[in-house]
XYZ file of N, CA and C in Angstrom:
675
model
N -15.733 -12.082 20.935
C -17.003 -11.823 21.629
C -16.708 -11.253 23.008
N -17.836 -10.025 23.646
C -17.195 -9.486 24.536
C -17.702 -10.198 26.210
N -16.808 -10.196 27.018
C -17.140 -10.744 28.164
C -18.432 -10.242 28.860
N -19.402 -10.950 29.575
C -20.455 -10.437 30.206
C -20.515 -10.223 32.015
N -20.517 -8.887 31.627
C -20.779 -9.197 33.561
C -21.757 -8.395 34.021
N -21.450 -8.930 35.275
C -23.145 -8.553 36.772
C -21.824 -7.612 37.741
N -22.707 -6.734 37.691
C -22.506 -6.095 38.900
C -23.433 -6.128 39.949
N -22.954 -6.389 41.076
C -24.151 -6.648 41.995
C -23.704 -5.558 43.437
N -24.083 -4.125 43.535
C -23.543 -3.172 44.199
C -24.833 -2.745 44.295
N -24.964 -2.272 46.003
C -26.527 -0.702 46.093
C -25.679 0.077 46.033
N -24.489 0.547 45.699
C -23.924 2.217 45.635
C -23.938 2.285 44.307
N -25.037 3.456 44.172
C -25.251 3.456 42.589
C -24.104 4.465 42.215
N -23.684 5.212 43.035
C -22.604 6.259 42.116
C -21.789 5.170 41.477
N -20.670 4.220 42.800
C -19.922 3.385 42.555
C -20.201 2.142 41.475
N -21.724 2.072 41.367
C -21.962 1.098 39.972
C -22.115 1.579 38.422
N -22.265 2.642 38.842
C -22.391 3.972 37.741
C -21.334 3.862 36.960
N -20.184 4.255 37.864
C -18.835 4.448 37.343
C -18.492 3.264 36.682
N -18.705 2.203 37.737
C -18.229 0.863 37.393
C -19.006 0.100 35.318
N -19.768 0.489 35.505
C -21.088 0.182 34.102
C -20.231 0.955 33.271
N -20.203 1.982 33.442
C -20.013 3.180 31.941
C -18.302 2.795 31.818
N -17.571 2.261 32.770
C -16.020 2.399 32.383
C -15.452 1.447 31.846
N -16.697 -0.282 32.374
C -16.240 -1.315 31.921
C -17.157 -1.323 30.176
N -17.828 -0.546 30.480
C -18.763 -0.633 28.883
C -17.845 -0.311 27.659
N -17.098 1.104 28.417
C -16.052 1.335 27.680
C -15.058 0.694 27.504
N -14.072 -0.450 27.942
C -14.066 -0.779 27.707
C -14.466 -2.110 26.952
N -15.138 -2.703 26.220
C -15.995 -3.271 25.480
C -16.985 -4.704 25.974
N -17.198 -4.734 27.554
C -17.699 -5.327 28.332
C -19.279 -4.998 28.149
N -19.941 -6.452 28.087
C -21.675 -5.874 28.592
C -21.695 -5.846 29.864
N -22.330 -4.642 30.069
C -22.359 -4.587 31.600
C -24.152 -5.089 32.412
N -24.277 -5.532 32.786
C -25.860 -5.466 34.269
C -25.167 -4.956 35.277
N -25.935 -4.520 35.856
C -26.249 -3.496 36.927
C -27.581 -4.460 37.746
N -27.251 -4.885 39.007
C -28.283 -5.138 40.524
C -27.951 -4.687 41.612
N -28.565 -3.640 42.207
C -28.489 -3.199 42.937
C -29.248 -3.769 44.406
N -29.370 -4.987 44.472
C -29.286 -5.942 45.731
C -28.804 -7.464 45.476
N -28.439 -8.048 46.946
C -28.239 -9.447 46.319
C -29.131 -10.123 45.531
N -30.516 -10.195 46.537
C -31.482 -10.489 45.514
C -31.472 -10.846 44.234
N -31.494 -9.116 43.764
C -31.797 -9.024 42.072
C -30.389 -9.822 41.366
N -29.369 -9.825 42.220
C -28.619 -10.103 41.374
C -28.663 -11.522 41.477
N -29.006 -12.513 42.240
C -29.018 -13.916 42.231
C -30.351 -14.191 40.834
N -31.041 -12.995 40.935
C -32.193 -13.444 39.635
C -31.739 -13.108 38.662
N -30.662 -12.401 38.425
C -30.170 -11.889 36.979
C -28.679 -13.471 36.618
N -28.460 -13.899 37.479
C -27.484 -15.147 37.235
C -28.672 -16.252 36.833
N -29.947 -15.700 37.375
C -30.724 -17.131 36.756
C -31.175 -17.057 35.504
N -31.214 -15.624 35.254
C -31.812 -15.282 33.576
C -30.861 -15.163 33.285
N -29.772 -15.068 32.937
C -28.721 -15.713 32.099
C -27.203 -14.900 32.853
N -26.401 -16.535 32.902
C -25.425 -16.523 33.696
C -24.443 -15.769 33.122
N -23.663 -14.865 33.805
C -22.460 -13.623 33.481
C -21.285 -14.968 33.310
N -20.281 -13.930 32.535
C -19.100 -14.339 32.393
C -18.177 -13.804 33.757
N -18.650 -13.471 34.292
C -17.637 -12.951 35.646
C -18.970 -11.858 36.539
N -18.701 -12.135 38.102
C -19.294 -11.334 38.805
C -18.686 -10.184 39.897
N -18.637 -9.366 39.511
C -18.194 -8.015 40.531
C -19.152 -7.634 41.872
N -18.861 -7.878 42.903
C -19.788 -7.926 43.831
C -19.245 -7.250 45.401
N -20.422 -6.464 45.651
C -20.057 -5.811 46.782
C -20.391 -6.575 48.000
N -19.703 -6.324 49.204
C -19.874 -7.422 50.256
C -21.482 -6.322 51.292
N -21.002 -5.249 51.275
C -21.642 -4.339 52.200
C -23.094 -4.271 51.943
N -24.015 -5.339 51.887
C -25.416 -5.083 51.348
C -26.590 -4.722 52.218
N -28.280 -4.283 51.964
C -29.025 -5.140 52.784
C -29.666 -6.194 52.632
N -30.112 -6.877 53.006
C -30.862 -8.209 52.627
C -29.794 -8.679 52.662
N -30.020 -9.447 51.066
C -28.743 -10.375 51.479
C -27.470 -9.886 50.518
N -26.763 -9.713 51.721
C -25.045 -9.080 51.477
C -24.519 -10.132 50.057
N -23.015 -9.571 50.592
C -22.505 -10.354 48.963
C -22.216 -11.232 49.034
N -21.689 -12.047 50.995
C -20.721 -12.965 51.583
C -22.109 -14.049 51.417
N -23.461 -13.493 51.476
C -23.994 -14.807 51.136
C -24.794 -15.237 50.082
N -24.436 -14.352 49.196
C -24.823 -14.370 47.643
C -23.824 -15.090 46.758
N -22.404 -14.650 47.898
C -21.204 -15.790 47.051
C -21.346 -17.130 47.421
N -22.186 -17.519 48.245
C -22.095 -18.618 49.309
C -23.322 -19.606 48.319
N -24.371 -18.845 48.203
C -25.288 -19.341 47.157
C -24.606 -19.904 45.628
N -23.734 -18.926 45.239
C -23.890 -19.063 44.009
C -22.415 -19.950 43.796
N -21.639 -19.861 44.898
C -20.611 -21.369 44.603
C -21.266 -23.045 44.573
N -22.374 -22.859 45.868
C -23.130 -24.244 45.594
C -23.293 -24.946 44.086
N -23.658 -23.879 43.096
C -24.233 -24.352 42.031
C -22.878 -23.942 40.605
N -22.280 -23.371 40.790
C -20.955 -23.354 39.437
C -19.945 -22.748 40.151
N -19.071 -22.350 38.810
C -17.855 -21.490 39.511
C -18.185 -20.143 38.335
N -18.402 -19.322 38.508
C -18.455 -18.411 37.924
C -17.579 -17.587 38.411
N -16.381 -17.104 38.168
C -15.403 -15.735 38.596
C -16.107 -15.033 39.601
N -15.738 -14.715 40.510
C -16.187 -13.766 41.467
C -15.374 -11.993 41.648
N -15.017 -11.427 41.899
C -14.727 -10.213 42.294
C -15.269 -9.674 43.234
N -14.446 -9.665 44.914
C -15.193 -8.513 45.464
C -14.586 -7.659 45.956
N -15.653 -6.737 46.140
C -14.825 -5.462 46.536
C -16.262 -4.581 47.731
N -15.022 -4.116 48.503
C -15.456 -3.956 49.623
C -14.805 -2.601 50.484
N -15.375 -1.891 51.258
C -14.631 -0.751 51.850
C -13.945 -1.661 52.881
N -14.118 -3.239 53.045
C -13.320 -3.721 54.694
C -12.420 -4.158 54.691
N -11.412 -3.604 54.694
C -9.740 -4.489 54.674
C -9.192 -5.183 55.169
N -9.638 -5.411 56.472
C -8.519 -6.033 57.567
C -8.604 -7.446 56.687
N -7.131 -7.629 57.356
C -6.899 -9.036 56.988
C -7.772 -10.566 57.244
N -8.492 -9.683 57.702
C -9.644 -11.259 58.661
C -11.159 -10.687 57.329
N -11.381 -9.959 57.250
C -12.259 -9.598 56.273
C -11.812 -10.342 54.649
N -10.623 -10.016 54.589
C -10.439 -10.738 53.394
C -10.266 -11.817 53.039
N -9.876 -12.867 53.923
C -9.632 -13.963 54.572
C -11.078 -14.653 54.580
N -11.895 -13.671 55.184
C -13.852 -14.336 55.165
C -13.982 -14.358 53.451
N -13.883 -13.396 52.433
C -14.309 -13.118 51.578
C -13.783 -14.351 50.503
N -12.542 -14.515 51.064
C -12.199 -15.747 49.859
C -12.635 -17.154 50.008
N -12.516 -17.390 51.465
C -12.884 -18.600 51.909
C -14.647 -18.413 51.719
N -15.495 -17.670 51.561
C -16.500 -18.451 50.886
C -16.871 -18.382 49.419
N -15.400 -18.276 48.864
C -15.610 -18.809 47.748
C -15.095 -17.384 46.224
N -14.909 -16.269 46.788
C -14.615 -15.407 45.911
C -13.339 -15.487 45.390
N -13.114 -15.328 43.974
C -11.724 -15.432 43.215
C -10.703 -14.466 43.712
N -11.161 -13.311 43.710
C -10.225 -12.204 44.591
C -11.183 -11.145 44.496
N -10.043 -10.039 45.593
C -11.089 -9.568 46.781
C -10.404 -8.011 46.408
N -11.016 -7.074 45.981
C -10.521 -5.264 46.183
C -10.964 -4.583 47.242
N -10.427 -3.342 47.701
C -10.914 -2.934 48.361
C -11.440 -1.312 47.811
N -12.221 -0.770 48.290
C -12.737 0.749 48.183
C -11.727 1.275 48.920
N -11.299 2.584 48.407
C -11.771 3.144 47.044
C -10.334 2.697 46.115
N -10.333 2.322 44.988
C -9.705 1.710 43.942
C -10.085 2.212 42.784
N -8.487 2.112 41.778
C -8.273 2.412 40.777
C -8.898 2.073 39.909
N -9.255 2.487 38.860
C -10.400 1.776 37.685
C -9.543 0.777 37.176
N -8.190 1.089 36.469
C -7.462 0.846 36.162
C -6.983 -1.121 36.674
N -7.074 -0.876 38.028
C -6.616 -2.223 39.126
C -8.078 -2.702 38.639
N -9.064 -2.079 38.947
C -10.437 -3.068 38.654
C -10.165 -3.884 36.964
N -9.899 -3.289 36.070
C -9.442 -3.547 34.660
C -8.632 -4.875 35.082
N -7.735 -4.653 35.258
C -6.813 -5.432 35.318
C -7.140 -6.788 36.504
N -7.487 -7.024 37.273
C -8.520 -8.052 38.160
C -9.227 -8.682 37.029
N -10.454 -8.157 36.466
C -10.716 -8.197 35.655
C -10.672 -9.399 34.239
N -9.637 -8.649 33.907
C -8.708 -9.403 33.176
C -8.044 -10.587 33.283
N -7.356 -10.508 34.772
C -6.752 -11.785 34.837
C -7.742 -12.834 35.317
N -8.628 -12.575 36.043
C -9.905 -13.867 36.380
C -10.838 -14.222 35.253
N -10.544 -13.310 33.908
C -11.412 -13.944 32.451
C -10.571 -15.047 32.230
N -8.964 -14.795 32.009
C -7.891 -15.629 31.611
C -8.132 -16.608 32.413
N -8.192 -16.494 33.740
C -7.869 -17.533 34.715
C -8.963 -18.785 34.136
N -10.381 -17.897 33.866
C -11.654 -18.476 33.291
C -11.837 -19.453 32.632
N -11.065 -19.116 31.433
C -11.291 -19.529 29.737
C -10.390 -20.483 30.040
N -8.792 -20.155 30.683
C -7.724 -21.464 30.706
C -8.142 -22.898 31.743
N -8.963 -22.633 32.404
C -9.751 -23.966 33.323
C -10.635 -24.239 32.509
N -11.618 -23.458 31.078
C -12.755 -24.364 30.180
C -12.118 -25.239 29.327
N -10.862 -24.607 28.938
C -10.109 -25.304 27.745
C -8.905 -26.874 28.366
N -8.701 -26.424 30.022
C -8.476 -27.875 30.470
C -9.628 -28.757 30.840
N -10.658 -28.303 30.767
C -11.587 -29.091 31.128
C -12.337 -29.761 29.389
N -11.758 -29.396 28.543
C -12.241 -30.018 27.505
C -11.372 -30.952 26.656
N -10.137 -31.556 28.175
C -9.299 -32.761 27.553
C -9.149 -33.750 28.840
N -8.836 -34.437 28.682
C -8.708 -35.902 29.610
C -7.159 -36.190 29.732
N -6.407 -36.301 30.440
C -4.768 -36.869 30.125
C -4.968 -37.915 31.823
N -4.042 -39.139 30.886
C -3.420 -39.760 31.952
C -1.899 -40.644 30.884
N -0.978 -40.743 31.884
C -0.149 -41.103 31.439
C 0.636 -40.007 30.592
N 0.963 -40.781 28.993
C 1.614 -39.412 27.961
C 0.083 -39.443 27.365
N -1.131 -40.204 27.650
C -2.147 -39.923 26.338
C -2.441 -38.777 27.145
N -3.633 -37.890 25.965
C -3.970 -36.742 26.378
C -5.433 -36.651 25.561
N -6.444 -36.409 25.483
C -7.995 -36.803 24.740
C -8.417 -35.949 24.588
N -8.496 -34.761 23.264
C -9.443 -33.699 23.361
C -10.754 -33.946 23.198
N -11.534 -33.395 24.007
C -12.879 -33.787 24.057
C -13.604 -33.048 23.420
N -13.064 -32.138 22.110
C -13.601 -30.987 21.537
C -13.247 -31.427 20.087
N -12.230 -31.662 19.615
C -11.439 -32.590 18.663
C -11.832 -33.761 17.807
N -11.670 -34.757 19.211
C -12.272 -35.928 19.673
C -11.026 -36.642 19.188
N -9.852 -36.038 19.252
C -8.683 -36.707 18.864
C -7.713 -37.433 20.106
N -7.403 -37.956 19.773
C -5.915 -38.614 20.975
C -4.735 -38.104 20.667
N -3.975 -37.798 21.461
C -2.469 -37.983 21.039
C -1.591 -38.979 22.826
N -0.941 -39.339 21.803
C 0.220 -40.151 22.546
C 1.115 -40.134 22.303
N 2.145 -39.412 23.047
C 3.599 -38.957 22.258
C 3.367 -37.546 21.721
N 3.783 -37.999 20.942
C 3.855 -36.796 19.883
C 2.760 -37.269 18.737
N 2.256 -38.891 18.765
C 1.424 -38.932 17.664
C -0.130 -38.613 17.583
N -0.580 -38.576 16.560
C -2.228 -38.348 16.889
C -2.854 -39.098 16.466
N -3.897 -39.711 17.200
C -5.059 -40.719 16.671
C -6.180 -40.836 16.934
N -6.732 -41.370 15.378
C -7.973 -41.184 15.046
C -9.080 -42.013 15.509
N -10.200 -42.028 16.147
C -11.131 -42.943 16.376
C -12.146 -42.928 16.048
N -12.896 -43.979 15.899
C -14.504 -44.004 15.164
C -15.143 -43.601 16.969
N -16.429 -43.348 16.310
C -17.292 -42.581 17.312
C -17.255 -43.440 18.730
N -17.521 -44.871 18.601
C -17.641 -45.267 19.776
C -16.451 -46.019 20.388
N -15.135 -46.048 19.537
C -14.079 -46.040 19.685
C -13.621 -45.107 20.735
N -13.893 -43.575 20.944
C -13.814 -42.772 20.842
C -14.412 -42.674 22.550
N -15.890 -43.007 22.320
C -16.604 -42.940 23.286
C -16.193 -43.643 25.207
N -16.397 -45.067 24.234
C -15.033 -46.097 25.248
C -13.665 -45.065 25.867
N -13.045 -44.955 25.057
C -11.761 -44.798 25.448
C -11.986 -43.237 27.015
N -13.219 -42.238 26.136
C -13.282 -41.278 26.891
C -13.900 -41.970 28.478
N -14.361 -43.212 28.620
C -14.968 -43.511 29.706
C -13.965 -44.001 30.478
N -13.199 -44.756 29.862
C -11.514 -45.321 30.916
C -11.104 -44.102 31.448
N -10.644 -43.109 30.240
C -9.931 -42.095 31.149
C -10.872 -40.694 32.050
N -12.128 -41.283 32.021
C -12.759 -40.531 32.981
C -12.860 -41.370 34.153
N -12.209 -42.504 34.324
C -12.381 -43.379 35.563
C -10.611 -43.755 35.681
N -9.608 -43.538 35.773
C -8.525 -44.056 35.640
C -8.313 -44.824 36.530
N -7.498 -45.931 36.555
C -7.015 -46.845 38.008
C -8.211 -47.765 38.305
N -9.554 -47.219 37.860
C -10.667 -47.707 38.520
C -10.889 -49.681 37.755
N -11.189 -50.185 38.422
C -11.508 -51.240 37.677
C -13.152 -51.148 37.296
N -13.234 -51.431 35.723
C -14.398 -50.627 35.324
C -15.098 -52.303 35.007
N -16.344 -52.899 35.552
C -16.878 -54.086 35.244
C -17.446 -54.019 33.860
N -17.609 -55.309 33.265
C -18.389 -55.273 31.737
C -19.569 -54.750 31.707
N -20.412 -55.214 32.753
C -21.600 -54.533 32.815
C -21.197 -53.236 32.801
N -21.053 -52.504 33.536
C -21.098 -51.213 33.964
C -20.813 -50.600 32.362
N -19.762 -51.180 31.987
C -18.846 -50.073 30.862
C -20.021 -50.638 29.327
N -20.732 -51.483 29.190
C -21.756 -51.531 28.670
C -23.230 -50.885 28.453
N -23.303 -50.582 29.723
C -24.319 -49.777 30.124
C -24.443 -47.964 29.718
N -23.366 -48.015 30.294
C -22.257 -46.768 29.542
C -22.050 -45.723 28.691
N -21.588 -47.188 27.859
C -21.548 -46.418 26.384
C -22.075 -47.139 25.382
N -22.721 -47.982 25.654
C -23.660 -48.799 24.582
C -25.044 -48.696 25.265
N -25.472 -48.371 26.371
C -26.781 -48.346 26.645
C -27.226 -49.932 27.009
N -28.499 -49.018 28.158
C -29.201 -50.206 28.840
C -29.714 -51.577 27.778
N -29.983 -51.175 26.117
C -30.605 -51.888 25.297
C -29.922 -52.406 24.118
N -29.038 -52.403 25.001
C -27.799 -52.806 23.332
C -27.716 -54.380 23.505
N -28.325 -54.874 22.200
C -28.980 -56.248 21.506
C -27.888 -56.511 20.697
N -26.408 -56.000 20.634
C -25.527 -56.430 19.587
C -24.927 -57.823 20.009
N -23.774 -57.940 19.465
C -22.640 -59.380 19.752
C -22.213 -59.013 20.991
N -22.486 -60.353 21.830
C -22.259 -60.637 23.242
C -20.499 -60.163 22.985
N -19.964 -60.246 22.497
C -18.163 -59.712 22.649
C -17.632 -58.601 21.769
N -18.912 -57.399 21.996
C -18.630 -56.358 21.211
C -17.311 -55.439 22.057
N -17.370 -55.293 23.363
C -16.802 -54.864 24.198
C -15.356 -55.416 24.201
N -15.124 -56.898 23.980
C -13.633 -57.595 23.645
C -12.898 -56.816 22.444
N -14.283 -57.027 21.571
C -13.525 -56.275 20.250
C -12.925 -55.227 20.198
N -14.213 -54.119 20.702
C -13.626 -52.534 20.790
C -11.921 -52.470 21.878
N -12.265 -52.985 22.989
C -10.856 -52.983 23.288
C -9.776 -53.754 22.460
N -9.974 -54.163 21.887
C -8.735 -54.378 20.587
C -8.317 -53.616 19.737
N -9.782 -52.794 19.627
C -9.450 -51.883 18.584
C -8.521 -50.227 19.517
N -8.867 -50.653 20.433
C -7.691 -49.035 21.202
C -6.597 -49.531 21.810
N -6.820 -50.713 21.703
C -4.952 -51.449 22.213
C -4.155 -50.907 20.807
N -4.828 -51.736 19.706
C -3.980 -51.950 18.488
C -3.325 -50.357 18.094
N -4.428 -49.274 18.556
C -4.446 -47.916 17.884
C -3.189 -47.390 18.680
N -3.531 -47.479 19.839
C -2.856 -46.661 21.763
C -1.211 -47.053 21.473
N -0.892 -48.630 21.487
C 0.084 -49.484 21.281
C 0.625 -49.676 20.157
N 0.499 -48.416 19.170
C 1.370 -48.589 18.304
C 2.543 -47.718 18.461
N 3.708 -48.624 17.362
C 5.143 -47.283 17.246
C 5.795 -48.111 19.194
N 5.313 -48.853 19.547
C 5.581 -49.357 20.847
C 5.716 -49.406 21.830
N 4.449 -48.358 22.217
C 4.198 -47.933 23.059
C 3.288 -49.203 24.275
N 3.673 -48.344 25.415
C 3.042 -49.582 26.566
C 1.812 -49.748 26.691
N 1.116 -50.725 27.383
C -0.782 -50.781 27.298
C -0.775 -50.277 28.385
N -2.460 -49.897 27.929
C -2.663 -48.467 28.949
C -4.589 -49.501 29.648
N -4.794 -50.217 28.539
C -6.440 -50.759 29.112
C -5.394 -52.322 29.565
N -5.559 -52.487 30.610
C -5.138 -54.047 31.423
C -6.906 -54.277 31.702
N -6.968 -55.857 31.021
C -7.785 -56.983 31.828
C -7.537 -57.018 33.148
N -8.784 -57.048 33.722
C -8.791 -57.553 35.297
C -9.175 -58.905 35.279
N -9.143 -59.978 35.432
C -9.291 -61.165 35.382
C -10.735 -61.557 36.061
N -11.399 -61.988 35.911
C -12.742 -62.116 36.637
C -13.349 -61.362 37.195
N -12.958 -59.409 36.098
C -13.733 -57.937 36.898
C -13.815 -57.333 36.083
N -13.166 -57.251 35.070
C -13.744 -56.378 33.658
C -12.234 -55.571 33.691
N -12.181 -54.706 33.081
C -10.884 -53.641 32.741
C -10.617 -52.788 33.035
N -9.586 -52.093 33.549
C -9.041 -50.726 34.125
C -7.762 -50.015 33.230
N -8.210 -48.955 33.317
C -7.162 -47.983 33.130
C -5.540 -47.482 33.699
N -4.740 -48.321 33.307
C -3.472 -47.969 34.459
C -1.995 -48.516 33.533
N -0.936 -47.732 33.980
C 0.448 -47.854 33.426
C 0.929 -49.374 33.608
């Protein structure tokens, strides 16, 4: 599937070029020709990467990037006729992935490009696992591995375990970790929570491996080596 992007430039020659070269290569392209429009075209549906000129009126690009880091990380690109080293220096620090300057190679734009999709996709795909210790939790999977082995969990097996290692070190109280992942209304066995942690000791701790959920003694359980 092909990557989507915003161009957000008033030099229409320079967006011109930019539309028809990335189209060609197999990119959807938008075209906004102010900050404005282009903060309304991220609200009707968010690009896979943004190419953005700093030199605007209204509102420029330095505070269109400034807006639109508040709320995600979407790839940035800018490009700009201003080089000095203090210009580029402004441009990253509020928030842009990297910075070109005018006039530039199509070619270098391609390739920018390119490496901030990669950069993209390889931060969604760490963000869709959990590791502490040797475990590691795909959250896409819904598998474990430890070691080299892999293991299987029932749903709320599963669920639990993803809540320790989204809190590691933390000492997590019964209440809290009840609330959780069983919900404000869960009417089951007062020592459902004892159980389930038995059931990811027995799973985690096999082949002899070390425990990873420690009892806190009069605080509920934490996550730690």
């Amino acid at each position: 599937m092909s990557a989507n992007i915003l161009i957000i430039d008033d030099d229409k020659t320079i967006s011109t070029m930019m539309r028809r070269g990335l189209t060609y290569e197999g990119y959807d392209v938008k075209v906004a020709d102010s900050g404005k429009e282009g903060l309304h075209c991220v609200l009707d549906k968010e690009p896979d990467l943004i190419v953005l000129d700093i030199m605007m009126p209204g509102i420029d690009g330095l505070e269109v990037c400034r807006r639109l880091r508040k709320d995600g990380g979407i790839p940035i690109l800018m490009v700009t006729g201003k080089d000095s080293i203090a210009d580029r220096v402004q441009g990253l620090e509020t928030g842009a992935d990297d910075y070109l300057v005018k006039p530039f190679a199509f070619e270098e734009l391609v390739a920018r490009i390119k490496a901030l999709l990669r950069r993209s996709e390889n931060r969604k795909k760490d963000d869709e696992r959990l590791a502490y210790s040797d475990l590691t939790l795909d959250l896409a999977t819904r598998q474990a591995i430890r070691g080299e082995r892999v293991i299987e969990f029932s749903t709320t097996e599963f669920n639990l375990l993803a809540f320790f290692m989204t809190h590691p070190q933390k000492v997590l109280t019964r209440e809290l970790i009840m609330e959780r992942v069983w919900g404000f209304d869960f009417l089951g066995e007062s020592n459902v929570l004892e159980v389930y942690v038995g059931y990811l000791r027995n799973k985690l701790e096999g082949q002899g491996k070390s425990r990873l959920i420690h009892t806190v003694r009069g605080a509920g359980y934490a996550l730690r080596e």
